[in-house]
Amino acid sequence: RFLLADSVSHQIFMVNAVKRSKERLAGSGRRGWRDGPVNICEFSGPLHVALDTNTHDLYVADTGNHRIRKVDLSKGLTTTVCGNGSKGCVDHPSDPLQQALDSPYE
């Protein structure tokens, strides 16, 4: 099994190669920016996903939105943890939500 950030469908999947199946973990399939329940949240060209093995949260490089998003699988919620949506490199170390990011991809 592996995680897949699909930048075309704007969704995050768990792929099971043995069973030849994929399960949508987050993303409505619409391009945009929306936090909230995993079935209605929106991404814009996500390119990378990482799993926190301690909390089982996913962290998504939401490239088109210039944000880092957290998918809390236990609660079924997606939230923004870094980035204000502006492309740039302005440093705001005291507030990660005010941080400008330049198309994060890893």
PDB file of C-alpha atoms in Angstrom:
ATOM      1  CA  ARG A   1       0.000   0.000   0.000  1.00  0.00           C
ATOM      2  CA  PHE A   2       1.094   3.555  -0.633  1.00  0.00           C
ATOM      3  CA  LEU A   3      -0.189   7.125  -0.433  1.00  0.00           C
ATOM      4  CA  LEU A   4      -0.841   9.100  -3.605  1.00  0.00           C
ATOM      5  CA  ALA A   5      -1.275  12.844  -3.990  1.00  0.00           C
ATOM      6  CA  ASP A   6      -3.178  13.193  -7.275  1.00  0.00           C
ATOM      7  CA  SER A   7      -2.531  16.680  -8.657  1.00  0.00           C
ATOM      8  CA  VAL A   8      -4.999  16.206 -11.519  1.00  0.00           C
ATOM      9  CA  SER A   9      -8.043  15.180  -9.462  1.00  0.00           C
ATOM     10  CA  HIS A  10      -6.956  17.284  -6.429  1.00  0.00           C
ATOM     11  CA  GLN A  11      -7.386  14.325  -4.067  1.00  0.00           C
ATOM     12  CA  ILE A  12      -5.356  12.110  -1.732  1.00  0.00           C
ATOM     13  CA  PHE A  13      -5.621   8.315  -2.081  1.00  0.00           C
ATOM     14  CA  MET A  14      -4.449   5.134  -0.396  1.00  0.00           C
ATOM     15  CA  VAL A  15      -3.534   2.690  -3.165  1.00  0.00           C
ATOM     16  CA  ASN A  16      -3.427  -1.045  -2.617  1.00  0.00           C
ATOM     17  CA  ALA A  17      -1.369  -2.530  -5.451  1.00  0.00           C
ATOM     18  CA  VAL A  18      -2.104  -6.123  -4.449  1.00  0.00           C
ATOM     19  CA  LYS A  19      -5.879  -5.640  -4.500  1.00  0.00           C
ATOM     20  CA  ARG A  20      -5.654  -3.187  -7.400  1.00  0.00           C
ATOM     21  CA  SER A  21      -7.802  -0.679  -5.551  1.00  0.00           C
ATOM     22  CA  LYS A  22      -7.641   2.874  -4.335  1.00  0.00           C
ATOM     23  CA  GLU A  23      -9.462   4.559  -1.488  1.00  0.00           C
ATOM     24  CA  ARG A  24     -10.025   8.301  -1.398  1.00  0.00           C
ATOM     25  CA  LEU A  25      -8.746   9.690   1.897  1.00  0.00           C
ATOM     26  CA  ALA A  26      -9.329  13.401   1.297  1.00  0.00           C
ATOM     27  CA  GLY A  27     -10.476  15.851  -1.319  1.00  0.00           C
ATOM     28  CA  SER A  28     -13.785  16.519  -3.008  1.00  0.00           C
ATOM     29  CA  GLY A  29     -12.266  16.307  -6.477  1.00  0.00           C
ATOM     30  CA  ARG A  30     -12.842  20.022  -7.032  1.00  0.00           C
ATOM     31  CA  ARG A  31      -9.885  22.363  -7.349  1.00  0.00           C
ATOM     32  CA  GLY A  32      -9.903  25.002  -4.646  1.00  0.00           C
ATOM     33  CA  TRP A  33      -9.078  25.705  -1.034  1.00  0.00           C
ATOM     34  CA  ARG A  34     -11.395  24.548   1.703  1.00  0.00           C
ATOM     35  CA  ASP A  35     -10.644  23.127   5.119  1.00  0.00           C
ATOM     36  CA  GLY A  36     -13.143  20.838   6.810  1.00  0.00           C
ATOM     37  CA  PRO A  37     -14.438  17.286   6.513  1.00  0.00           C
ATOM     38  CA  VAL A  38     -12.293  15.093   4.243  1.00  0.00           C
ATOM     39  CA  ASN A  39     -15.147  14.497   1.795  1.00  0.00           C
ATOM     40  CA  ILE A  40     -15.671  18.217   1.044  1.00  0.00           C
ATOM     41  CA  CYS A  41     -12.190  19.694   1.584  1.00  0.00           C
ATOM     42  CA  GLU A  42     -10.470  21.062  -1.509  1.00  0.00           C
ATOM     43  CA  PHE A  43      -6.879  21.006  -2.731  1.00  0.00           C
ATOM     44  CA  SER A  44      -5.181  22.614  -5.710  1.00  0.00           C
ATOM     45  CA  GLY A  45      -2.605  20.384  -7.327  1.00  0.00           C
ATOM     46  CA  PRO A  46      -1.293  18.497  -4.301  1.00  0.00           C
ATOM     47  CA  LEU A  47       2.117  17.039  -5.117  1.00  0.00           C
ATOM     48  CA  HIS A  48       3.378  15.279  -2.019  1.00  0.00           C
ATOM     49  CA  VAL A  49       2.011  13.588   1.066  1.00  0.00           C
ATOM     50  CA  ALA A  50       3.800  12.461   4.225  1.00  0.00           C
ATOM     51  CA  LEU A  51       2.505  10.281   7.055  1.00  0.00           C
ATOM     52  CA  ASP A  52       3.259  11.037  10.706  1.00  0.00           C
ATOM     53  CA  THR A  53       3.625   7.483  12.000  1.00  0.00           C
ATOM     54  CA  ASN A  54       3.030   8.579  15.605  1.00  0.00           C
ATOM     55  CA  THR A  55      -0.279  10.393  15.089  1.00  0.00           C
ATOM     56  CA  HIS A  56      -1.292   8.833  11.736  1.00  0.00           C
ATOM     57  CA  ASP A  57      -1.945  12.334  10.384  1.00  0.00           C
ATOM     58  CA  LEU A  58      -1.157  13.075   6.754  1.00  0.00           C
ATOM     59  CA  TYR A  59       0.669  16.239   5.722  1.00  0.00           C
ATOM     60  CA  VAL A  60      -0.018  17.426   2.182  1.00  0.00           C
ATOM     61  CA  ALA A  61       2.028  19.843   0.075  1.00  0.00           C
ATOM     62  CA  ASP A  62      -0.928  21.701  -1.433  1.00  0.00           C
ATOM     63  CA  THR A  63       1.194  23.234  -4.156  1.00  0.00           C
ATOM     64  CA  GLY A  64      -1.384  25.330  -6.024  1.00  0.00           C
ATOM     65  CA  ASN A  65      -2.654  26.866  -2.794  1.00  0.00           C
ATOM     66  CA  HIS A  66       0.853  27.581  -1.421  1.00  0.00           C
ATOM     67  CA  ARG A  67      -0.077  25.809   1.812  1.00  0.00           C
ATOM     68  CA  ILE A  68       0.736  22.754   3.927  1.00  0.00           C
ATOM     69  CA  ARG A  69      -2.400  20.905   4.990  1.00  0.00           C
ATOM     70  CA  LYS A  70      -2.979  18.312   7.701  1.00  0.00           C
ATOM     71  CA  VAL A  71      -5.441  15.482   7.217  1.00  0.00           C
ATOM     72  CA  ASP A  72      -6.481  14.071  10.592  1.00  0.00           C
ATOM     73  CA  LEU A  73      -7.699  10.622   9.589  1.00  0.00           C
ATOM     74  CA  SER A  74      -9.086   9.801  13.053  1.00  0.00           C
ATOM     75  CA  LYS A  75     -11.338  12.891  13.035  1.00  0.00           C
ATOM     76  CA  GLY A  76     -11.915  13.037   9.293  1.00  0.00           C
ATOM     77  CA  LEU A  77     -10.839  16.687   9.097  1.00  0.00           C
ATOM     78  CA  THR A  78      -8.457  18.684   6.932  1.00  0.00           C
ATOM     79  CA  THR A  79      -6.863  21.877   8.260  1.00  0.00           C
ATOM     80  CA  THR A  80      -4.224  24.318   7.062  1.00  0.00           C
ATOM     81  CA  VAL A  81      -1.107  24.221   9.237  1.00  0.00           C
ATOM     82  CA  CYS A  82       1.212  26.520   7.268  1.00  0.00           C
ATOM     83  CA  GLY A  83       0.848  29.104   4.540  1.00  0.00           C
ATOM     84  CA  ASN A  84      -1.419  32.054   3.883  1.00  0.00           C
ATOM     85  CA  GLY A  85      -2.171  31.246   0.252  1.00  0.00           C
ATOM     86  CA  SER A  86       0.271  33.807  -1.135  1.00  0.00           C
ATOM     87  CA  LYS A  87       3.188  32.747  -3.280  1.00  0.00           C
ATOM     88  CA  GLY A  88       6.398  34.052  -1.792  1.00  0.00           C
ATOM     89  CA  CYS A  89       9.120  33.654   0.790  1.00  0.00           C
ATOM     90  CA  VAL A  90       8.056  36.065   3.538  1.00  0.00           C
ATOM     91  CA  ASP A  91       9.139  34.724   6.913  1.00  0.00           C
ATOM     92  CA  HIS A  92       6.668  34.859   9.818  1.00  0.00           C
ATOM     93  CA  PRO A  93       8.238  32.490  12.362  1.00  0.00           C
ATOM     94  CA  SER A  94       5.706  33.311  15.084  1.00  0.00           C
ATOM     95  CA  ASP A  95       2.634  32.425  12.997  1.00  0.00           C
ATOM     96  CA  PRO A  96       2.902  29.649  10.413  1.00  0.00           C
ATOM     97  CA  LEU A  97      -0.529  30.575   8.987  1.00  0.00           C
ATOM     98  CA  GLN A  98       0.880  33.974   7.943  1.00  0.00           C
ATOM     99  CA  GLN A  99       3.864  32.371   6.196  1.00  0.00           C
ATOM    100  CA  ALA A 100       4.036  32.893   2.435  1.00  0.00           C
ATOM    101  CA  LEU A 101       5.158  29.728   0.620  1.00  0.00           C
ATOM    102  CA  ASP A 102       6.403  29.333  -2.921  1.00  0.00           C
ATOM    103  CA  SER A 103       4.572  26.318  -4.351  1.00  0.00           C
ATOM    104  CA  PRO A 104       5.597  23.682  -1.785  1.00  0.00           C
ATOM    105  CA  TYR A 105       6.102  20.284  -3.371  1.00  0.00           C
ATOM    106  CA  GLU A 106       7.951  18.159  -0.796  1.00  0.00           C
TER     107      GLU A 106
END
